[in-house]
Short mmCIF file of C-alpha atoms and ligand atoms in Angstrom, two decimals:
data_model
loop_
_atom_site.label_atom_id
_atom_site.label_comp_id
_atom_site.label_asym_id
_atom_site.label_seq_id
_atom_site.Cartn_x
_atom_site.Cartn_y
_atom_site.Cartn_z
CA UNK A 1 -29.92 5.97 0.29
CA UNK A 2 -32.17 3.10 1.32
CA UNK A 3 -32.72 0.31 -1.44
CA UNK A 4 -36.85 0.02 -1.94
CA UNK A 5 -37.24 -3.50 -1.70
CA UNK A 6 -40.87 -3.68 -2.38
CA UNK A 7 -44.05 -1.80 -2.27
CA UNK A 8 -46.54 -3.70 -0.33
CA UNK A 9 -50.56 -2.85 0.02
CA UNK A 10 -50.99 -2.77 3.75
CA UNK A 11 -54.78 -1.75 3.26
CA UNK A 12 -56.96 -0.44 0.85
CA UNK A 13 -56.33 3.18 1.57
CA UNK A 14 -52.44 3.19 1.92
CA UNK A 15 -49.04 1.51 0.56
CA UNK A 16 -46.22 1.84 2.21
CA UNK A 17 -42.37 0.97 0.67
CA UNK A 18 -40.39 -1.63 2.84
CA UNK A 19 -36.70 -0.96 2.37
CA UNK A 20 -33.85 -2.86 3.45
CA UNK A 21 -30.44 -1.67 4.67
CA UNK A 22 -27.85 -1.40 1.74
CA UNK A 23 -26.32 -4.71 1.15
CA UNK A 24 -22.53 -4.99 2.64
CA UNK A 25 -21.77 -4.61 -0.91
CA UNK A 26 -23.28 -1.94 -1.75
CA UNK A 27 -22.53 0.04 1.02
CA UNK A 28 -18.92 -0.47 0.62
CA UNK A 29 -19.09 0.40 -2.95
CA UNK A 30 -20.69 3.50 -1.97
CA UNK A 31 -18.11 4.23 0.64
CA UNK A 32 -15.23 3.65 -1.88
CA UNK A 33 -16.49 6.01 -4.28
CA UNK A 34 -17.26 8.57 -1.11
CA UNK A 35 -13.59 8.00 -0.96
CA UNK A 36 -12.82 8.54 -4.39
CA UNK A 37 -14.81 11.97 -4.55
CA UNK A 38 -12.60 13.30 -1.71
CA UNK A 39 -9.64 12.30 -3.32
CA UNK A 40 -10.26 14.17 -6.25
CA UNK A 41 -10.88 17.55 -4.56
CA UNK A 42 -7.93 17.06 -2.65
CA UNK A 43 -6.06 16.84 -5.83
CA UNK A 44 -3.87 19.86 -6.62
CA UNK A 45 -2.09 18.44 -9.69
CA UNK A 46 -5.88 17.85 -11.77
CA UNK A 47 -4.50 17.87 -14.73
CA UNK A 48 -3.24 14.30 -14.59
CA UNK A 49 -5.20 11.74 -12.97
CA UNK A 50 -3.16 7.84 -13.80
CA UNK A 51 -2.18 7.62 -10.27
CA UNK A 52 -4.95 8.22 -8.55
CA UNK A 53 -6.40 5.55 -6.16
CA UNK A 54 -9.17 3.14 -7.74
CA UNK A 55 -10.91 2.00 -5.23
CA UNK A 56 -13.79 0.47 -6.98
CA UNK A 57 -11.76 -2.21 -8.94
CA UNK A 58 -11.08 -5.13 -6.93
CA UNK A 59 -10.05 -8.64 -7.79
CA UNK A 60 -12.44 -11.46 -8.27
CA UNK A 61 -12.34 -14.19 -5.77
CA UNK A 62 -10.77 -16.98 -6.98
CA UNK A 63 -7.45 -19.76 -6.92
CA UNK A 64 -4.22 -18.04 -6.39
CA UNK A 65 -3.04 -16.58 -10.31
CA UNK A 66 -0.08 -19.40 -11.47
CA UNK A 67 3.31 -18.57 -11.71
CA UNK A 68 4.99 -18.92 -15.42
CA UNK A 69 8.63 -18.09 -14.10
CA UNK A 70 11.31 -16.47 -16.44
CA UNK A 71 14.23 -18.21 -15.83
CA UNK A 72 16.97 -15.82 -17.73
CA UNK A 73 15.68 -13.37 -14.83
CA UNK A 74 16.35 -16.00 -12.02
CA UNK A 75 19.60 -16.71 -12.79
CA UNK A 76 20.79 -13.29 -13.72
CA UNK A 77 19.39 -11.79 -10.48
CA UNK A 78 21.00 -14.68 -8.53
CA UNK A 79 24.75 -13.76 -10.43
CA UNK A 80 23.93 -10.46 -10.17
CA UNK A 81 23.18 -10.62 -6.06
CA UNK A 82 26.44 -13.64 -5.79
CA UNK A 83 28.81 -11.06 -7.45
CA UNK A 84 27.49 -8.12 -5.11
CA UNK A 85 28.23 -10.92 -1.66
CA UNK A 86 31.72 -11.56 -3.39
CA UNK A 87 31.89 -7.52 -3.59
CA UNK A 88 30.94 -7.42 0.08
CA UNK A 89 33.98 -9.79 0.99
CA UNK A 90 36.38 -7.08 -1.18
CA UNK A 91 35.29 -4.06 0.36
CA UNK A 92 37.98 -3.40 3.23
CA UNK A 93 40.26 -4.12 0.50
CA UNK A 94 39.83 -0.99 -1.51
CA UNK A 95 41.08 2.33 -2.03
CA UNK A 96 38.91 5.10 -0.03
CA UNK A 97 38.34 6.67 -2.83
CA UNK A 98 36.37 3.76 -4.82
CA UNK A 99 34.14 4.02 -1.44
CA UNK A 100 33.65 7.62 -2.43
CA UNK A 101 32.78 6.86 -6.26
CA UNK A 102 30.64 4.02 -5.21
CA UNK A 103 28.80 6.35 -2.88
CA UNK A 104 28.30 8.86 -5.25
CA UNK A 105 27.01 6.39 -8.05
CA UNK A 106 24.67 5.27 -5.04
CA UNK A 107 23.34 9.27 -4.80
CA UNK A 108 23.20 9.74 -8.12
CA UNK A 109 21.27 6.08 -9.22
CA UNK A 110 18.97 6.95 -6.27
CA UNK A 111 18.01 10.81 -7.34
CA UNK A 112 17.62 9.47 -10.85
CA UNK A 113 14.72 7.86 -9.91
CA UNK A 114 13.11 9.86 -7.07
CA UNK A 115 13.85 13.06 -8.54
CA UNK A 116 13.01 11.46 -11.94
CA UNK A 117 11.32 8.22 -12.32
CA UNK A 118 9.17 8.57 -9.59
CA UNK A 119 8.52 12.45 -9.12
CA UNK A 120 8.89 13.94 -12.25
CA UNK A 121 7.71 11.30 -14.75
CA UNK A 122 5.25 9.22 -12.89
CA UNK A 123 3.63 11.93 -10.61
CA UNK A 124 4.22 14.96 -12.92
CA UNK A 125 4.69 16.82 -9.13
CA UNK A 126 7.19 19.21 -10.48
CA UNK A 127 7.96 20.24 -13.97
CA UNK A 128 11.79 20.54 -14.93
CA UNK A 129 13.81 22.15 -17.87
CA UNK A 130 16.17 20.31 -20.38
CA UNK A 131 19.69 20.57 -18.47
CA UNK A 132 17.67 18.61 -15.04
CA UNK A 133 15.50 16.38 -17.28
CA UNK A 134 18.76 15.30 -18.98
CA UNK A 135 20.63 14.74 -15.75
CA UNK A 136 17.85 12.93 -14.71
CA UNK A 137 17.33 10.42 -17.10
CA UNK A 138 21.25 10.20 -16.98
CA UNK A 139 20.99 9.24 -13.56
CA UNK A 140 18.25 6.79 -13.56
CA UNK A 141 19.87 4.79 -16.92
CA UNK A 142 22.91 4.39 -13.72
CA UNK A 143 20.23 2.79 -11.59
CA UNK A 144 19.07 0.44 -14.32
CA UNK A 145 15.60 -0.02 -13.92
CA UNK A 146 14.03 -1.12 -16.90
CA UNK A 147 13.49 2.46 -18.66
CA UNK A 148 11.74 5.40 -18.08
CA UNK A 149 8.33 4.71 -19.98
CA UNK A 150 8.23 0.93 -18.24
CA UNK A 151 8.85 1.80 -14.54
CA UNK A 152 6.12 5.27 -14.73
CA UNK A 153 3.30 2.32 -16.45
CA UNK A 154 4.39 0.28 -14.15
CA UNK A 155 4.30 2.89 -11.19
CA UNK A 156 1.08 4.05 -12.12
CA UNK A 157 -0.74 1.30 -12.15
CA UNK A 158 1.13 0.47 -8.84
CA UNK A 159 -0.99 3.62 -7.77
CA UNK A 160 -4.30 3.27 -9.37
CA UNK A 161 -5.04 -0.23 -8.81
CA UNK A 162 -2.68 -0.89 -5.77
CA UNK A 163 -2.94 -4.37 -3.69
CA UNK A 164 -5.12 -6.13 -6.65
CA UNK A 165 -3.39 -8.60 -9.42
CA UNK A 166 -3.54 -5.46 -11.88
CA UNK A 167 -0.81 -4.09 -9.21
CA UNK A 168 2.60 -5.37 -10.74
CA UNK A 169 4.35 -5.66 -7.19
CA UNK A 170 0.98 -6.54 -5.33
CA UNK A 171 2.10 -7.17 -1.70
CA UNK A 172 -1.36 -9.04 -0.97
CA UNK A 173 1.33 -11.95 -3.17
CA UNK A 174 3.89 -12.12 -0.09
CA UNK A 175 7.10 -10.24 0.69
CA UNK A 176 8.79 -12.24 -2.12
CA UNK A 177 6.37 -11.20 -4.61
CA UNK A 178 6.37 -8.12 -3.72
CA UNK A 179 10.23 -7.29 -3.37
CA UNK A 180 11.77 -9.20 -6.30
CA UNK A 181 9.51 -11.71 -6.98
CA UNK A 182 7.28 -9.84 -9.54
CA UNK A 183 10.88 -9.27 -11.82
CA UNK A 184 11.52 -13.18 -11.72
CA UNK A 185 8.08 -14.28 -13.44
CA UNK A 186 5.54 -12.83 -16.39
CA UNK A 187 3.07 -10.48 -15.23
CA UNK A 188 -0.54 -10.83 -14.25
CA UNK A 189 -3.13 -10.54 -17.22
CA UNK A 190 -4.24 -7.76 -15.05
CA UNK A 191 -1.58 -5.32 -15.07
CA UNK A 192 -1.68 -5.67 -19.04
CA UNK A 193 -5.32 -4.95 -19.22
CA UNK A 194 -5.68 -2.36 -17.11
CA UNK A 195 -1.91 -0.65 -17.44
CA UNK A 196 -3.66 -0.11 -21.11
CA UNK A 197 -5.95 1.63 -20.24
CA UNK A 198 -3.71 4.22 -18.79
CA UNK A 199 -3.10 7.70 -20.45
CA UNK A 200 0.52 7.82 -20.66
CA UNK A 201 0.87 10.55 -24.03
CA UNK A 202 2.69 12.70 -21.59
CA UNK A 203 5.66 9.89 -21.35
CA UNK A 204 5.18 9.65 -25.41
CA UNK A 205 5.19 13.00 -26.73
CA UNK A 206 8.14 13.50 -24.51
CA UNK A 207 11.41 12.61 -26.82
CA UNK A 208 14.08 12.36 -24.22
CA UNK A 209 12.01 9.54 -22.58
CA UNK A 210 11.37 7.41 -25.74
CA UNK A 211 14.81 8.26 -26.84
CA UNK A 212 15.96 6.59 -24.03
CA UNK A 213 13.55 3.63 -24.19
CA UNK A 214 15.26 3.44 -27.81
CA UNK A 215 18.41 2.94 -26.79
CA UNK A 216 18.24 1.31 -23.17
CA UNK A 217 20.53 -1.45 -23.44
CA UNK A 218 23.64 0.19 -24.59
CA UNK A 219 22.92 3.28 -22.63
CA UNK A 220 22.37 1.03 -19.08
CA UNK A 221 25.81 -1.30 -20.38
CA UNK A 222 27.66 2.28 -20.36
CA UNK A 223 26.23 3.76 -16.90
CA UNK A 224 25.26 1.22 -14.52
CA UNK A 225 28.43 -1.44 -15.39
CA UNK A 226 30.98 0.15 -17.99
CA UNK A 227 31.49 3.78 -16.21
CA UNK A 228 31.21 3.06 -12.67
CA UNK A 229 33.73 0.27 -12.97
CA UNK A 230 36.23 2.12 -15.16
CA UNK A 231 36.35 5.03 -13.25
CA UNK A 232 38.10 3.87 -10.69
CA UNK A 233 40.61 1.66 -12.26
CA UNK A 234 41.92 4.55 -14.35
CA UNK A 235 41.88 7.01 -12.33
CA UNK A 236 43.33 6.13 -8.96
CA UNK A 237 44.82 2.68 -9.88
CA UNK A 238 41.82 0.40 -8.13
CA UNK A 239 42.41 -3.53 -8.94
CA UNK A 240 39.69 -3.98 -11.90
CA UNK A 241 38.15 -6.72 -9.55
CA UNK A 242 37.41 -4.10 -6.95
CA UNK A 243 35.97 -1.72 -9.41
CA UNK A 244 33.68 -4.35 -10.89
CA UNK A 245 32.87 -6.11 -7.80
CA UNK A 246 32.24 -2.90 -5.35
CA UNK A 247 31.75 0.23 -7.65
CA UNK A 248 29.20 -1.84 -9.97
CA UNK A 249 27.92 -5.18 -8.62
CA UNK A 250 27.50 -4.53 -5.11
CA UNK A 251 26.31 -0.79 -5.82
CA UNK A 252 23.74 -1.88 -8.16
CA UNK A 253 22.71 -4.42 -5.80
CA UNK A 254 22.29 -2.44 -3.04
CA UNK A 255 20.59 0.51 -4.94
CA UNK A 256 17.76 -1.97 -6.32
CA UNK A 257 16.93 -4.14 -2.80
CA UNK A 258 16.30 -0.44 -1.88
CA UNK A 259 14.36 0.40 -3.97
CA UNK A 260 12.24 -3.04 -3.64
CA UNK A 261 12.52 -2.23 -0.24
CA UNK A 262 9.20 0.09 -0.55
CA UNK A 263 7.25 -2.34 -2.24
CA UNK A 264 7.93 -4.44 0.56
CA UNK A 265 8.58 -3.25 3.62
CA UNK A 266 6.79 0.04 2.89
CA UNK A 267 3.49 -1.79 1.65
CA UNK A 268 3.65 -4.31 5.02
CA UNK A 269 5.10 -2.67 7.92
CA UNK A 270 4.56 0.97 9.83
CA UNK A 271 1.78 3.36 10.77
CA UNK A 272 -0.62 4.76 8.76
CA UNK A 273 -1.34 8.00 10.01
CA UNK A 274 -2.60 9.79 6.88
CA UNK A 275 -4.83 6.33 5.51
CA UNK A 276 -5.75 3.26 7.60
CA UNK A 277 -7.21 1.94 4.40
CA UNK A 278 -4.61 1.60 2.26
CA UNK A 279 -1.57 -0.17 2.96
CA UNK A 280 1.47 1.58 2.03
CA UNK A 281 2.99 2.73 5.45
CA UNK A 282 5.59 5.34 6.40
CA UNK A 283 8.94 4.20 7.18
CA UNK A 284 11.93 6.74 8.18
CA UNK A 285 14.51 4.62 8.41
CA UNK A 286 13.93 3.04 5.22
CA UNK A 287 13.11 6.93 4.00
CA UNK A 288 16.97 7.82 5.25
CA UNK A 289 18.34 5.33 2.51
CA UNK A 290 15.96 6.32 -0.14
CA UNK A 291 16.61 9.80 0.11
CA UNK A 292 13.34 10.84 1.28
CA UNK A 293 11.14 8.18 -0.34
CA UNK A 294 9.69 6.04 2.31
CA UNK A 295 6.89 8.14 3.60
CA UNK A 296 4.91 5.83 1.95
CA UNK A 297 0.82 6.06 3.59
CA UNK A 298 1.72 9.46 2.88
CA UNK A 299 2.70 8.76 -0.72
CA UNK A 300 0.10 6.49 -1.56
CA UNK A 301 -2.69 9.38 -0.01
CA UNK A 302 -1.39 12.04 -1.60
CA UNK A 303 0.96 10.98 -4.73
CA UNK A 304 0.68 14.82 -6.41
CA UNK A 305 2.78 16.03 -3.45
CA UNK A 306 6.33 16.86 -5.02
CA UNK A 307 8.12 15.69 -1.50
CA UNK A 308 6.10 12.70 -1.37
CA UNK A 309 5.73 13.65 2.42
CA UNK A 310 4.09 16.13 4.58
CA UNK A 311 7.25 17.67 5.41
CA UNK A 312 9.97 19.42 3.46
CA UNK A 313 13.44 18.43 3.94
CA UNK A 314 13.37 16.17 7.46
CA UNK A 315 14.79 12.62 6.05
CA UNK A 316 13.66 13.73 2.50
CA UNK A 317 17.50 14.62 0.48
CA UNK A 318 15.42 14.61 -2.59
CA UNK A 319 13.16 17.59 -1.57
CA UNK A 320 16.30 19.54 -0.74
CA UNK A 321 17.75 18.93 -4.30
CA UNK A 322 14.39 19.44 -6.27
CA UNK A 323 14.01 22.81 -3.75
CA UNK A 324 17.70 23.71 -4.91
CA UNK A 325 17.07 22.93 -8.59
CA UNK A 326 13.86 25.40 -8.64
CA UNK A 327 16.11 28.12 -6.69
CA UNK A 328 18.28 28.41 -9.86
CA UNK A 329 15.22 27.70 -12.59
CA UNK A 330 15.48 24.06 -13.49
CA UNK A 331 12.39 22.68 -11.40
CA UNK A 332 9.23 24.86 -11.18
CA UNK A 333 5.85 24.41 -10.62
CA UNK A 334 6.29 22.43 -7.13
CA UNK A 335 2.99 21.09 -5.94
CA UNK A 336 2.29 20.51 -2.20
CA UNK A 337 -0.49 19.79 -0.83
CA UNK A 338 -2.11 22.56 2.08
CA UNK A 339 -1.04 21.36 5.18
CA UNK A 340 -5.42 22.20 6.23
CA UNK A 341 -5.98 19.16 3.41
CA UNK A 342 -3.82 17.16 5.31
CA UNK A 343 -4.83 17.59 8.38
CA UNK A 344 -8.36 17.38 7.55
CA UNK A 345 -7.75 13.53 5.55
CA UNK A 346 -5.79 12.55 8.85
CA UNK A 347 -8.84 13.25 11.06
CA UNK A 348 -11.17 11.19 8.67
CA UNK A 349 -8.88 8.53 7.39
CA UNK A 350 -6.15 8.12 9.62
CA UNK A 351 -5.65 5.28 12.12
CA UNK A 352 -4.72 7.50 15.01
CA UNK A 353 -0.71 7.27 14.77
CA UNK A 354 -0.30 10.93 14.03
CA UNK A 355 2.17 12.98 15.75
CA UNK A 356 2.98 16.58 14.00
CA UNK A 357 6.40 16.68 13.71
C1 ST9 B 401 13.62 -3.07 -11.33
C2 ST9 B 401 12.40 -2.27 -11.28
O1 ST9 B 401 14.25 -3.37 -10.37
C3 ST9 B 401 12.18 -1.77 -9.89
C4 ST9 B 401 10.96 -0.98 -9.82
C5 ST9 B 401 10.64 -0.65 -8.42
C6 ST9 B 401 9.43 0.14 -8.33
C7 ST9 B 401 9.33 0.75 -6.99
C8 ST9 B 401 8.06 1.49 -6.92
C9 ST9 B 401 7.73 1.97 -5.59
C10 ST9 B 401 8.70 2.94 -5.10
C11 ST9 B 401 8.22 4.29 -4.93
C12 ST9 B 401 9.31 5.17 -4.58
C13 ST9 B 401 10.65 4.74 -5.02
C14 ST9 B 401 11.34 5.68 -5.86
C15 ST9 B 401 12.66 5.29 -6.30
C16 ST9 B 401 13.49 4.61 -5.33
C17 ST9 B 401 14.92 4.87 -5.29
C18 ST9 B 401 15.84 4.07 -6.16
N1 ST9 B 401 0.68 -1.49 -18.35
O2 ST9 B 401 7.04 -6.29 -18.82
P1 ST9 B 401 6.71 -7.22 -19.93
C19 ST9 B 401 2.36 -4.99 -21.67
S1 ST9 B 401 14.10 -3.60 -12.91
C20 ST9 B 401 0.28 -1.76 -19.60
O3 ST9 B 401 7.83 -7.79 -20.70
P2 ST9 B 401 6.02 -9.92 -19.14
C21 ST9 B 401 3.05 -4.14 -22.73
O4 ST9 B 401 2.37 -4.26 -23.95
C22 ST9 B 401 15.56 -4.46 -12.62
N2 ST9 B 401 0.82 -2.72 -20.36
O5 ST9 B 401 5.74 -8.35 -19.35
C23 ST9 B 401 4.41 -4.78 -22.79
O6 ST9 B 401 5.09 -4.54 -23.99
P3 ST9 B 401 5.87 -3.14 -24.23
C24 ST9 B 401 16.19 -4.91 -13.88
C25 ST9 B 401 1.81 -3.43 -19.84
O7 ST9 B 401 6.25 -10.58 -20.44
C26 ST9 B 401 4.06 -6.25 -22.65
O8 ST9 B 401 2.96 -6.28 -21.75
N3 ST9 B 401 15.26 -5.40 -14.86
C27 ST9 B 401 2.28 -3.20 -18.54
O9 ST9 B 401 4.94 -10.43 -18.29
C28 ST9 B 401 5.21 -7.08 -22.12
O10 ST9 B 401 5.72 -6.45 -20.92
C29 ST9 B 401 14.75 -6.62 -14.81
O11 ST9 B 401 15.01 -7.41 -13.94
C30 ST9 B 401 1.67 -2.19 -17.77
N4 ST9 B 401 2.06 -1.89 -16.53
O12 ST9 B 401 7.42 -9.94 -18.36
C31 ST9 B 401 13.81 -6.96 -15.94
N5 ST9 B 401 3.29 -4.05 -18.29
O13 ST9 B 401 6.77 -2.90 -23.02
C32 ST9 B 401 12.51 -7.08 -15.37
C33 ST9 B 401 3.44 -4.78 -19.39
O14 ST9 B 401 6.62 -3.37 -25.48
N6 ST9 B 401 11.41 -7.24 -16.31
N7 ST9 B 401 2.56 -4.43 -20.33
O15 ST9 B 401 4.82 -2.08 -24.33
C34 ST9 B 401 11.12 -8.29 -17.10
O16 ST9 B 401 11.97 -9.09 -17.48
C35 ST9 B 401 9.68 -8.45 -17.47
O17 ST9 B 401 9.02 -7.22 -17.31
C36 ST9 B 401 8.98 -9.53 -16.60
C37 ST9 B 401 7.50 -9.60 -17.02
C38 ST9 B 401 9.61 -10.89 -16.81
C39 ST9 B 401 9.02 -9.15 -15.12
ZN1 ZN B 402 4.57 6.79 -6.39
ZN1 ZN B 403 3.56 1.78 -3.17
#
């Protein structure tokens, strides 16, 4: 709607109103909440709305936010990533079957936290029942994370308020920032202030998750370093400096550069069929790794969508094992999003990139 600027007495018998077209501001402001409306009715999860897309907060212009670095976290991370290069050297050293166990602790780290983390606690896509919920948060305590309550805050506010300083891994900061950066340094005011205003009394009232929170540290010292590396040493003889090295150091390693891969890579590179607006972008290659969780304009458009891509099982392992789980009652409740919805949001929001596969 026009903004009346004035009413102005053109003669005695008549007055006329003099508008102006909507200031740049305005109009976008308008747009964005156009946007938002959409959204919304697209929505087929309603019930829980944390992740959904903010587009009327935006950052203030101003200087660059400092850095207070946390130096405990720089030098761990840079042991952590010299012991996984030492591991690298040791790996045509070892027995097959510590390639095996290392791959499987890869799978399992991995499905732990899109299975879990990311599609069951911060998206609420798919409900689950005790035996998968315990699995679950089993697998993501291997893939050492921080827990389960930190990364979904985190992860929603990733979502709500994504490429502003309230983002924790904004990727407006640089590919540094963005990948590992954001671990090495104390958060922006921003993600504090408006990660509390987040509902997260699903992630409370739910006691395997604060039970875990509880006891993090001994529960990530006995599955991300103390299992995977005894494992193989007792049971097929590996050289405890293989175990540690390959099964644990480089495996972790590998598992969490993946991960940050998404926030990186997926936020700066790739098409965005689904939304030219945002920047999250789909990657396959990157999806291959991640077991299905680098469809990521797709994501970031639609983040109720329990495959966290338009399609079911192409590149997407974790849609095949959630699928499997609901076949024998331990995930139900799957919510996809009508493939008409999609369609439609690609035709208004997409940047042209679309090719049905
Ligand atoms: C790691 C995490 O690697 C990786 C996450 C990747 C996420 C990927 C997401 C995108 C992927 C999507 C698909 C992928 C799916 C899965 C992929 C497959 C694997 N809201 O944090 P603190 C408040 S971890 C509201 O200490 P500092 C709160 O009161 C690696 N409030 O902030 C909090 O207290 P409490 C290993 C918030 O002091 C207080 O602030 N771990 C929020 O600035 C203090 O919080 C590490 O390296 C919020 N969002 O420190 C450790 N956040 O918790 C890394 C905070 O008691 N972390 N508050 O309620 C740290 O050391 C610190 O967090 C820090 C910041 C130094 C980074
Ligand atoms: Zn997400
Ligand atoms: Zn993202």
């Amino acid at each position: 709607m026009p903004v009346p600027l004035l009413r102005e007495k053109i003669s005695d018998s008549s007055t006329t109103t003099i508008t102006a077209p909507p200031s740049m501001d305005l109009q976008n402001k308008r747009e964005k909440l156009k946007e938002m409306v959409l959204h919304l009715v697209e929505d087929i999860r309603p019930e829980m709305k944390e992740d959904i897309y903010d587009p009327t907060y935006q950052d203030e212009v101003g200087p660059p936010p400092k850095l207070e670095y946390v130096w405990r976290n720089i030098i761990l991370m840079a042991l952590l990533h010299l012991g996984a290069l030492y591991g690298v050297t040791l790996v045509p050293g070892c027995k097959a079957y510590t390639w095996l166990w290392a791959f499987l602790c890869y799978v399992v780290s991995i499905l732990g936290m899109t299975a879990g983390a990311h599609r069951l606690w911060s998206h609420r896509t798919y409900k689950a029942r005790l035996p998968l919920r315990l699995f679950l948060i089993i697998a993501s305590t291997m893939a050492f994370q921080n827990d389960m309550y930190e990364w979904a805050r985190d992860h929603r506010v990733h979502h709500k308020f994504t490429e502003t300083h309230a983002d924790p891994h904004n990727s407006r900061r640089g590919f540094f920032f963005c990948h590992v950066g954001w671990l090495l340094v104390r958060k922006h005011p921003a993600v504090r202030e408006k990660g509390g205003l987040l509902d997260l009394s699903d992630l409370k009232a739910e006691k395997l998750v604060m039970l875990q929170r509880r006891y993090y540290k001994p529960s990530v010292l006995l599955m991300c370093f103390i299992l995977p590396t005894l494992v193989p040493w007792y049971c097929w003889g590996e050289t405890f400096r293989h175990s540690l090295y390959v099964a644990t150091f480089l495996r972790y390693v590998i598992v969490l550069n993946m991960t940050w891969l998404v926030n990186s890579v997926a936020h700066l590179y790739g098409y965005r069929p689904y939304d030219k607006n945002i920047e999250a972008r789909e990657n396959a290659l990157l999806s291959l790794g991640l077991l299905g969780e680098a469809f990521h304009n797709y994501h970031h458009t639609f983040p109720y969508d329990y495959s966290t891509s338009e399609y079911r099982w192409s590149l997407n392992f974790t849609t095949f094992f959630i699928d499997c789980m609901a076949a024998i009652g331990l995930a139900y409740d799957l919510k996809k999003v009508p493939k008409a919805s999609i369609l439609a949001r690609i035709k208004r929001t997409g940047d042209g990139s679309y090719k049905s596969g």
